[in-house]
Structures are given as C-alpha cells and as structure tokens.
Coordinates of C-alpha atoms in Angstrom, one line a residue:
X1 CA -35.8 11.3 -12.6
X2 CA -34.0 9.0 -10.2
X3 CA -32.0 6.7 -12.2
X4 CA -33.1 2.4 -12.1
X5 CA -30.2 0.2 -10.1
X6 CA -29.8 -3.2 -10.0
X7 CA -32.4 -5.1 -10.9
X8 CA -31.4 -8.1 -9.6
X9 CA -31.4 -9.9 -6.1
X10 CA -27.4 -10.0 -5.9
X11 CA -27.5 -10.3 -2.2
X12 CA -30.5 -12.9 -2.4
X13 CA -28.1 -14.7 -4.4
X14 CA -25.3 -14.5 -2.5
X15 CA -26.2 -14.9 0.7
X16 CA -28.2 -17.8 -0.5
X17 CA -24.5 -19.1 -2.0
X18 CA -22.6 -18.0 0.9
X19 CA -25.3 -19.7 3.4
X20 CA -24.6 -23.3 2.1
X21 CA -21.6 -23.5 2.1
X22 CA -21.8 -23.6 5.7
X23 CA -24.1 -25.9 8.2
X24 CA -24.9 -22.8 10.6
X25 CA -25.4 -19.4 9.1
X26 CA -25.8 -16.1 11.7
X27 CA -27.6 -13.8 10.6
X28 CA -26.5 -10.5 8.9
X29 CA -25.4 -8.1 11.7
X30 CA -25.0 -10.4 13.4
X31 CA -21.9 -11.7 13.8
X32 CA -18.4 -11.3 16.0
X33 CA -16.8 -8.4 15.5
X34 CA -13.8 -10.2 15.7
X35 CA -11.2 -10.4 11.9
X36 CA -12.9 -13.8 10.0
X37 CA -10.5 -14.8 7.1
X38 CA -11.5 -17.7 4.8
X39 CA -9.9 -19.3 2.1
X40 CA -12.0 -20.6 -0.7
X41 CA -11.3 -23.3 -3.5
X42 CA -10.3 -20.8 -6.4
X43 CA -8.0 -19.7 -4.0
X44 CA -10.0 -16.3 -3.7
X45 CA -9.4 -14.7 0.3
X46 CA -12.2 -13.5 2.1
X47 CA -12.0 -11.4 5.4
X48 CA -14.0 -9.6 7.6
X49 CA -14.6 -7.3 10.8
X50 CA -17.2 -5.1 12.6
X51 CA -20.5 -6.1 10.6
X52 CA -22.8 -4.2 12.9
X53 CA -20.8 -0.8 11.1
X54 CA -22.8 1.8 10.0
X55 CA -21.1 1.9 7.5
X56 CA -20.3 -1.2 5.0
X57 CA -16.4 -0.6 3.0
X58 CA -15.9 -3.8 0.7
X59 CA -12.6 -3.5 -0.8
X60 CA -11.6 -6.6 -3.8
X61 CA -7.8 -6.6 -3.8
X62 CA -5.2 -7.4 -6.0
X63 CA -1.5 -8.5 -6.0
X64 CA -1.3 -5.8 -9.0
X65 CA 1.0 -3.3 -8.0
X66 CA 4.4 -1.7 -9.1
X67 CA 6.5 -4.6 -8.8
X68 CA 4.5 -6.9 -10.7
X69 CA 5.2 -4.9 -14.1
X70 CA 7.6 -5.5 -16.4
X71 CA 10.4 -3.3 -18.9
X72 CA 7.6 -3.4 -21.1
X73 CA 4.6 -2.3 -18.9
X74 CA 6.4 0.2 -16.3
X75 CA 4.2 2.2 -15.4
X76 CA 0.5 -0.4 -15.7
X77 CA -0.4 0.1 -11.9
X78 CA -1.0 3.5 -12.2
X79 CA -3.0 3.6 -15.6
X80 CA -4.4 0.9 -13.8
X81 CA -5.3 3.2 -10.6
X82 CA -6.9 5.9 -12.9
X83 CA -8.7 4.1 -14.9
X84 CA -11.1 2.8 -12.2
X85 CA -13.8 4.8 -13.0
X86 CA -13.7 3.6 -17.0
X87 CA -16.8 2.1 -18.5
X88 CA -16.7 -1.9 -17.6
X89 CA -18.1 -4.9 -19.1
X90 CA -21.6 -3.8 -17.7
X91 CA -21.9 -0.2 -16.8
X92 CA -20.1 3.4 -18.7
X93 CA -18.1 5.6 -16.9
X94 CA -21.5 7.6 -16.1
X95 CA -23.7 5.2 -14.9
X96 CA -20.9 4.1 -12.1
X97 CA -20.6 7.8 -11.7
X98 CA -24.5 8.6 -11.4
X99 CA -25.8 5.4 -9.5
X100 CA -23.0 5.6 -5.8
X101 CA -24.3 9.3 -6.2
X102 CA -27.6 8.7 -5.9
X103 CA -27.2 6.1 -3.2
X104 CA -24.3 8.5 -1.0
X105 CA -21.2 6.0 -2.2
X106 CA -18.1 5.7 -3.2
X107 CA -16.0 3.6 -5.2
X108 CA -11.9 4.4 -4.7
X109 CA -9.2 2.4 -6.4
X110 CA -5.8 3.2 -4.8
X111 CA -2.3 1.0 -5.8
X112 CA 1.2 1.1 -4.5
X113 CA 4.0 -1.7 -4.5
X114 CA 2.7 -4.4 -4.1
X115 CA -1.2 -4.4 -4.6
X116 CA -4.2 -2.1 -6.0
X117 CA -7.6 -2.4 -4.3
X118 CA -11.0 -1.0 -6.2
X119 CA -13.3 -0.2 -2.6
X120 CA -16.5 1.0 -2.6
X121 CA -18.2 2.8 0.7
X122 CA -22.1 3.0 1.2
X123 CA -24.5 2.4 3.5
X124 CA -26.2 -1.4 4.1
X125 CA -29.6 -0.6 2.8
X126 CA -27.5 0.5 0.0
X127 CA -24.8 -2.7 -0.3
X128 CA -26.3 -4.1 -3.3
X129 CA -26.1 -0.7 -4.8
X130 CA -22.3 -1.0 -3.9
X131 CA -21.9 -4.3 -5.2
X132 CA -22.8 -4.2 -8.0
X133 CA -20.8 -1.1 -9.2
X134 CA -17.4 -2.5 -7.0
X135 CA -17.9 -5.8 -9.4
X136 CA -17.8 -4.3 -12.2
X137 CA -15.4 -1.4 -11.7
X138 CA -13.3 -4.0 -10.1
X139 CA -13.4 -7.2 -12.6
X140 CA -15.4 -5.7 -15.9
X141 CA -12.6 -3.4 -17.4
X142 CA -12.8 -3.1 -21.1
X143 CA -9.7 -0.3 -21.3
X144 CA -11.1 1.4 -24.3
X145 CA -8.0 3.2 -26.4
X146 CA -10.6 6.3 -26.4
X147 CA -10.7 6.9 -22.6
X148 CA -7.4 5.5 -21.9
X149 CA -6.0 8.8 -24.2
X150 CA -7.9 10.9 -22.0
X151 CA -6.6 9.9 -18.9
X152 CA -2.8 11.3 -20.3
X153 CA -3.7 14.7 -19.2
X154 CA -4.5 13.0 -15.0
X155 CA -1.5 10.6 -14.9
X156 CA 0.7 13.8 -16.0
X157 CA -2.0 15.7 -12.9
X158 CA -0.5 13.2 -10.6
X159 CA 3.1 13.0 -11.8
X160 CA 3.6 17.2 -11.1
X161 CA 1.8 17.4 -7.7
X162 CA 4.1 14.0 -7.0
X163 CA 6.4 16.0 -3.7
X164 CA 10.4 16.3 -3.6
X165 CA 10.8 13.7 -0.3
X166 CA 8.9 11.0 -2.5
X167 CA 11.0 11.7 -5.5
X168 CA 13.6 10.9 -3.8
X169 CA 12.0 7.9 -1.4
X170 CA 10.6 6.6 -5.6
X171 CA 14.6 6.7 -6.4
X172 CA 16.1 4.9 -3.0
X173 CA 13.5 1.7 -4.0
X174 CA 15.7 2.4 -7.5
X175 CA 18.5 2.1 -5.9
X176 CA 17.7 -0.9 -3.7
X177 CA 16.5 -3.4 -5.9
X178 CA 16.6 -1.8 -9.6
X179 CA 13.4 -4.3 -10.3
X180 CA 11.0 -5.5 -8.9
X181 CA 9.6 -3.1 -6.0
X182 CA 12.1 -0.6 -7.3
X183 CA 9.5 -0.1 -9.7
X184 CA 7.8 3.1 -9.0
X185 CA 4.3 2.9 -7.8
X186 CA 3.7 6.3 -10.4
X187 CA 3.8 6.0 -14.2
X188 CA 7.6 6.9 -16.4
X189 CA 7.2 10.5 -18.0
X190 CA 8.2 8.8 -21.1
X191 CA 5.3 5.9 -20.6
X192 CA 2.7 8.3 -20.3
X193 CA -0.1 8.0 -22.6
X194 CA 2.0 4.8 -23.7
X195 CA 0.2 2.0 -22.8
X196 CA -2.3 0.4 -25.3
X197 CA -5.2 -1.1 -24.6
X198 CA -4.0 -4.2 -24.9
X199 CA -0.9 -4.1 -23.3
X200 CA -3.5 -3.1 -20.2
X201 CA -6.0 -6.3 -20.4
X202 CA -3.3 -8.1 -21.4
X203 CA -1.5 -7.4 -17.7
X204 CA -5.3 -7.2 -15.3
X205 CA -6.2 -10.7 -16.8
X206 CA -2.1 -12.2 -15.3
X207 CA -2.0 -10.3 -12.0
X208 CA -6.2 -9.6 -11.6
X209 CA -7.0 -13.3 -10.9
X210 CA -8.9 -15.1 -8.2
X211 CA -5.6 -17.4 -6.9
X212 CA -3.9 -13.3 -6.7
X213 CA -7.0 -11.7 -4.9
X214 CA -8.6 -11.1 -1.7
X215 CA -12.2 -9.9 -0.5
X216 CA -12.4 -7.7 2.8
X217 CA -15.3 -5.8 4.4
X218 CA -15.9 -3.6 7.2
X219 CA -19.9 -3.6 8.2
X220 CA -20.6 -7.1 5.6
X221 CA -21.7 -10.2 7.7
X222 CA -18.8 -12.6 6.6
X223 CA -20.9 -15.2 4.9
X224 CA -22.9 -12.9 3.2
X225 CA -19.5 -11.3 1.6
X226 CA -18.7 -15.2 0.8
X227 CA -21.3 -15.9 -0.9
X228 CA -20.3 -12.3 -3.3
X229 CA -16.9 -13.3 -3.3
X230 CA -18.2 -17.0 -5.0
X231 CA -20.1 -15.0 -7.9
X232 CA -17.7 -13.3 -8.4
X233 CA -16.0 -13.9 -12.0
X234 CA -12.1 -14.0 -11.8
X235 CA -9.8 -15.0 -14.0
X236 CA -7.0 -17.6 -13.1
X237 CA -4.0 -15.9 -14.5
X238 CA -0.9 -16.8 -12.0
X239 CA 1.4 -13.5 -12.8
X240 CA 4.6 -12.9 -11.1
X241 CA 5.3 -11.7 -8.0
X242 CA 9.0 -10.5 -9.1
X243 CA 11.5 -11.6 -6.1
X244 CA 13.7 -8.5 -5.5
X245 CA 17.4 -8.5 -4.0
X246 CA 18.5 -5.4 -1.8
X247 CA 21.2 -3.9 -3.8
X248 CA 24.0 -1.3 -2.8
X249 CA 24.0 1.2 -5.0
X250 CA 22.2 4.8 -5.6
X251 CA 19.7 7.3 -7.6
X252 CA 20.2 10.8 -8.3
X253 CA 18.1 13.4 -10.3
X254 CA 19.9 17.0 -9.8
X255 CA 17.2 19.3 -10.5
X256 CA 18.7 22.4 -9.5
X257 CA 17.1 25.2 -7.3
X258 CA 17.9 25.5 -3.5
X259 CA 16.4 22.2 -2.3
X260 CA 17.0 18.6 -2.4
X261 CA 15.7 15.5 -0.3
X262 CA 17.1 12.8 0.7
X263 CA 16.6 8.9 1.4
X264 CA 19.1 7.3 2.5
X265 CA 18.5 3.0 3.8
X266 CA 19.6 -0.5 4.6
X267 CA 17.7 -3.7 4.1
X268 CA 15.1 -4.3 6.7
X269 CA 12.9 -7.6 7.4
X270 CA 9.9 -8.3 5.6
X271 CA 6.2 -9.2 6.7
X272 CA 7.1 -12.8 7.0
X273 CA 9.4 -12.7 9.5
X274 CA 6.8 -11.0 12.2
X275 CA 9.4 -11.1 15.2
X276 CA 12.1 -9.1 13.5
X277 CA 9.7 -6.7 10.6
X278 CA 8.5 -5.6 14.2
X279 CA 11.4 -5.0 15.5
X280 CA 13.0 -2.4 13.1
X281 CA 9.0 -0.9 13.8
X282 CA 9.4 -0.4 16.3
X283 CA 13.4 0.8 16.4
X284 CA 12.1 3.7 13.9
X285 CA 9.5 4.9 16.6
X286 CA 12.1 4.9 19.0
X287 CA 15.0 6.6 15.9
X288 CA 11.9 9.9 15.3
X289 CA 9.3 9.8 12.7
X290 CA 8.8 13.6 13.4
X291 CA 7.6 16.1 15.6
X292 CA 4.6 15.2 17.2
X293 CA 3.1 18.6 18.3
X294 CA 3.0 21.7 16.2
X295 CA 6.7 23.5 15.8
X296 CA 7.3 20.7 18.4
X297 CA 10.9 19.9 18.8
X298 CA 12.5 15.8 16.4
X299 CA 14.0 14.1 19.3
X300 CA 14.4 10.3 18.5
X301 CA 16.8 9.0 18.4
X302 CA 18.4 9.3 15.4
X303 CA 16.5 12.5 14.0
X304 CA 17.0 14.5 17.0
X305 CA 20.9 14.2 15.8
X306 CA 19.9 16.0 12.0
X307 CA 19.2 19.8 12.7
X308 CA 19.2 22.4 10.0
X309 CA 16.2 20.3 8.2
X310 CA 13.3 18.0 8.1
X311 CA 13.9 14.5 9.1
X312 CA 12.3 11.2 10.0
X313 CA 12.9 7.6 10.0
X314 CA 12.1 5.3 6.9
X315 CA 10.9 2.4 7.9
X316 CA 8.9 0.5 4.6
X317 CA 7.9 -3.2 5.2
X318 CA 6.5 -5.4 2.2
X319 CA 6.1 -9.1 2.2
X320 CA 9.0 -10.7 1.6
X321 CA 11.3 -7.8 1.9
X322 CA 12.4 -4.1 3.6
X323 CA 14.2 -0.7 3.7
X324 CA 15.5 1.2 7.5
X325 CA 16.8 4.6 7.0
X326 CA 15.9 8.0 7.8
X327 CA 14.8 10.7 5.1
X328 CA 16.1 14.3 5.1
X329 CA 14.5 17.3 3.4
X330 CA 15.1 21.0 3.3
X331 CA 17.9 23.8 2.1
X332 CA 19.9 22.1 -0.5
X333 CA 23.5 23.6 1.5
X334 CA 22.5 21.8 4.7
X335 CA 20.9 18.9 4.0
X336 CA 24.9 17.5 2.8
X337 CA 26.1 17.6 6.4
X338 CA 22.8 16.3 7.5
X339 CA 23.3 13.0 5.7
X340 CA 26.3 12.2 7.2
X341 CA 25.7 13.0 10.4
X342 CA 22.5 10.9 9.5
X343 CA 24.5 8.0 8.0
X344 CA 26.6 8.1 11.5
X345 CA 24.4 8.1 13.8
X346 CA 22.5 5.0 11.5
X347 CA 25.5 2.9 12.3
X348 CA 26.1 3.2 15.5
X349 CA 22.7 3.8 16.5
X350 CA 22.1 2.5 20.5
X351 CA 18.6 2.9 22.1
X352 CA 17.7 2.1 25.4
X353 CA 15.1 0.6 28.0
X354 CA 13.5 4.8 27.9
X355 CA 13.1 4.3 23.9
X356 CA 12.4 1.3 23.3
X357 CA 9.5 1.8 26.2
X358 CA 8.7 4.9 24.2
X359 CA 8.9 3.4 20.9
X360 CA 6.8 0.6 21.9
X361 CA 4.1 3.3 23.5
X362 CA 4.2 5.1 19.6
X363 CA 4.0 1.8 17.7
X364 CA 1.1 0.9 20.0
X365 CA -1.2 3.4 19.4
X366 CA -0.6 4.0 16.2
X367 CA -1.7 0.6 15.4
X368 CA -4.3 0.9 17.6
X369 CA -5.6 3.8 16.0
X370 CA -5.4 2.8 12.7
X371 CA -7.3 -0.3 13.1
X372 CA -10.1 1.3 15.2
X373 CA -10.5 3.7 11.9
X374 CA -13.1 1.4 10.5
X375 CA -11.6 2.7 6.2
X376 CA -8.0 2.2 7.0
X377 CA -9.2 -1.2 8.9
X378 CA -11.1 -1.9 5.6
X379 CA -7.7 -1.1 3.8
X380 CA -5.8 -3.6 6.0
X381 CA -7.7 -6.6 5.7
X382 CA -7.6 -6.9 1.7
X383 CA -4.1 -6.3 2.1
X384 CA -3.8 -8.6 4.6
X385 CA -5.9 -10.9 2.7
X386 CA -4.0 -10.7 -0.5
X387 CA -0.4 -10.9 0.6
X388 CA 0.2 -13.3 3.4
X389 CA -3.5 -15.6 2.8
X390 CA -4.7 -14.4 7.1
X391 CA -5.5 -11.2 8.5
X392 CA -3.9 -11.2 11.9
X393 CA -6.5 -10.1 15.3
X394 CA -5.8 -6.4 16.9
X395 CA -5.5 -8.8 20.3
X396 CA -2.1 -10.6 18.2
X397 CA -0.8 -7.5 16.2
X398 CA -0.8 -5.6 20.6
X399 CA 1.1 -9.0 21.7
X400 CA 3.9 -8.9 18.8
X401 CA 4.7 -5.2 20.5
X402 CA 4.1 -6.3 24.0
X403 CA 7.0 -9.3 22.7
X404 CA 9.6 -7.1 21.7
X405 CA 12.5 -6.4 23.7
X406 CA 14.7 -4.4 24.6
X407 CA 17.0 -7.0 23.8
X408 CA 15.1 -7.9 19.7
X409 CA 15.3 -4.1 18.9
X410 CA 19.0 -3.8 20.2
X411 CA 20.2 -6.9 18.1
X412 CA 18.1 -5.4 14.7
X413 CA 19.9 -2.2 15.4
X414 CA 23.5 -4.2 15.5
X415 CA 23.0 -5.0 12.1
X416 CA 22.5 -1.5 10.8
X417 CA 26.7 -0.8 11.4
X418 CA 27.4 -2.8 9.1
X419 CA 24.4 -3.2 6.8
X420 CA 25.0 -1.7 2.7
X421 CA 23.3 1.1 1.9
X422 CA 21.4 2.7 -1.2
X423 CA 21.0 5.9 -1.1
X424 CA 17.9 7.8 -3.8
X425 CA 18.2 11.9 -4.3
X426 CA 16.6 14.9 -5.7
X427 CA 17.8 18.6 -6.0
X428 CA 20.4 20.6 -6.2
X429 CA 22.9 18.0 -4.1
X430 CA 26.1 20.1 -4.6
X431 CA 26.9 19.5 -1.0
X432 CA 25.4 15.5 -0.9
X433 CA 28.5 12.9 -0.9
X434 CA 28.0 10.2 -2.7
X435 CA 27.3 6.9 -1.9
X436 CA 30.8 5.7 -2.1
X437 CA 32.0 8.2 0.5
X438 CA 29.1 6.9 2.9
X439 CA 29.4 2.9 2.8

C-alpha cells in the first residue's frame, strides 16, 4: 500500500511567497548555474546553484557545531546529529524513513565544529515530499526521552570507530583551543547517555534559530528556495559562537599497544582573512598531503622528511581561526623521531617557485572537483551561507588561488619559525617528546 505523502501543496505555497517578494521571477529550473545568495529580514541566508541538476539536494544548516557547547552539555552536537531521524512534532521516525524511501530519497545529517547540516536528496518530481520531511527533521525536534536512550548504543559505536589519527587531531584541538573550537566533535565517553530531553531542547532552541541558519540547495530554483525558507518556523535564539584563542599546550592519551599518532600545529588564518587562508592552503599542498598514487611516495616539501611513518600536512580552517601543522602515525618506536623531524622541518620550511606552483595546481584541482560534485557543492554552499552570510563563486575561488604568489606563501611559512606549538598525541607515547622539548 502506498503511503500518504504530503497532501498540502507546499511547493505551490512556497513558490507563491517567493515570487511575491520579487518583481521579476524566473521560472523553475531555468535560473543561472552560478551561486546565488539572499539574506532574509530574519537574518536567514538562502543560497543556491545549478538549478537544472537532475537531483535536488536541499540543506538546512545551523551554526550549532561543537564549538557552541558548554561544559554542561558537551557532546550535544553529536547527539543532535544522531537524533536526526527521530520523531518530530509532525512526523514519526518510521514515517520519515518510509516516505523518503518510497520516493527514492535520502536524509543525512553531518556535524563539525561549527555547523550541523540536515540534507535531503530527491528527484525533482518528489521535491515536495523531500522538503516536507527535511523541514520536519530539521525544525521540529522533540527529543523524546525513550528515543534519546535508544541512541546510547549508536553513539558508543560511533566512538569505537574513531581512528587513532582522528583522535590525535581531536586532542590537538583541545590543546590548542581548550574550549570552543577545542570541543570535540565526538561526545565524551562520560557524557554518553546523559543528555536529557530538556538539555537537548535547550541546545536546539538556543543554536538552531533563524539568525544562525542557512538554507542551501543544488537543483532547485532560487526563488522557490527563498519561498521555502520564508515558510520555515524557526526560533529566535541567539546562541554563542564561543570565540577561541590559540594556546601552546599539549594533550596526551597513553593507550599502550604498538602504534601512536601525533598531531602538531600552530595558529593559522581563518576564512575571515581569505588571502592568508588561501596562502596556508597552498602551503599545505606544497608541503605534502600524502601519496597521490597507490604505493606512491610522500614527496612534499615537509612530508618527504618524515620517513618510516604515515604523514600528512594539516590545515584546519574555521570562520575566525585555523591550525597549520602535520600529523604522523605508525609504529610507536618510529613516531617519536618523526615528530622531532617534523617540528624541525616545520620551523625551517622553505618553498620554491616550483613547490608553490605544484601547491596551487593541487589546490585548484581540489577546489574545482569539490564544487563540481553536486553533493559537496550543496554542503559547501550551506557552510558559506551560514558562517559568512555570502557564497563565493567558483571563478572567485579560482582567482583567489591564482592570486597567491610565492612571496605570499613564503611569508606565512616564515611565521612558522617562531610560532608556538600545540600537540595532541594518542597511543604508545614512550618515544614521543613532550612539548617543552619541541618549542
């Protein structure tokens, strides 16, 4: 028996609201392929691109990532991500799953340090159904106590699957920022199962509001998307972005065994300083991000100095801050020497014109591939709209990368020589030097 999907002409109503706000309305599916961004009176940002794509992907993005957590609700963003398929004010968990499956759609939720993103993907002829259940999942959470209790096993499974290298990077963030950006994207073990319905409802209402949100889409006409965004019933919570400052410290987790992973970094630029941010990203690719072919060599300006272990340059950029350094993982006996060599190479990092040209080419390839994939494009539009209130066109990003000169990259590389370090280490750390021996 076919399920009863939406009987309310949502798209018709949303389109009417959207078209009424514009003097000239473009017909659905005939808009520009370039990204468009609108900011509504309630401060909700709306971004779209590629309206003629065969599959419609629509995201509702909130600035509700782990940096917004406090000591009382650590892990709330992880629980929020895990709870995305639970019952809401207008739909049961079973109803969401069944109705989306019947139209061949999917609902996914991702969370990072700054945002939580709900995304639905459906073919255009079932867009109304997709938007109905996206709205239900992203704006109508009720967090029933018995459903939250059922998430405990899922969250424990998530934690058990975190690789050693990721644990090291999480420890690095804790060392570098302490709170805010230092909050892990994973729920602490001691907090698993302890988030009450009231705690989650308060966190949702404070951080998932119109002024802290964006609606982004690929494969949907922009005016139609604006109409949908205007119809959303979003709260007015102010939340907190928990500004974070860099600290030189270390976090070590002794685990025994025969492996270790260490992440070392210093402060870098955030997206609020686009020029320096791009220079750091180019430097990352010039310094080495790992082999580009199966069984290939690690021949970056920095990573070629780190033999005997798996290594990659690290560049984590956020809206107002960033980290630049490296990650090494491997046999516990070899990691210690690799860390010493990595710090020495980081502080004396020198890049040539050829290194910068290679770094720019790799960065261009990464950016173009990212924005031409509709799944990642939809995610990127939402992130930019929610964090920056605007979106960059592909041509703007390409121009920014091409505008990075060798002197720009050398300038940020020189800053590393005197920069203070933060360290996160996990595993058998017998051979890993302490921070006081590295700075």
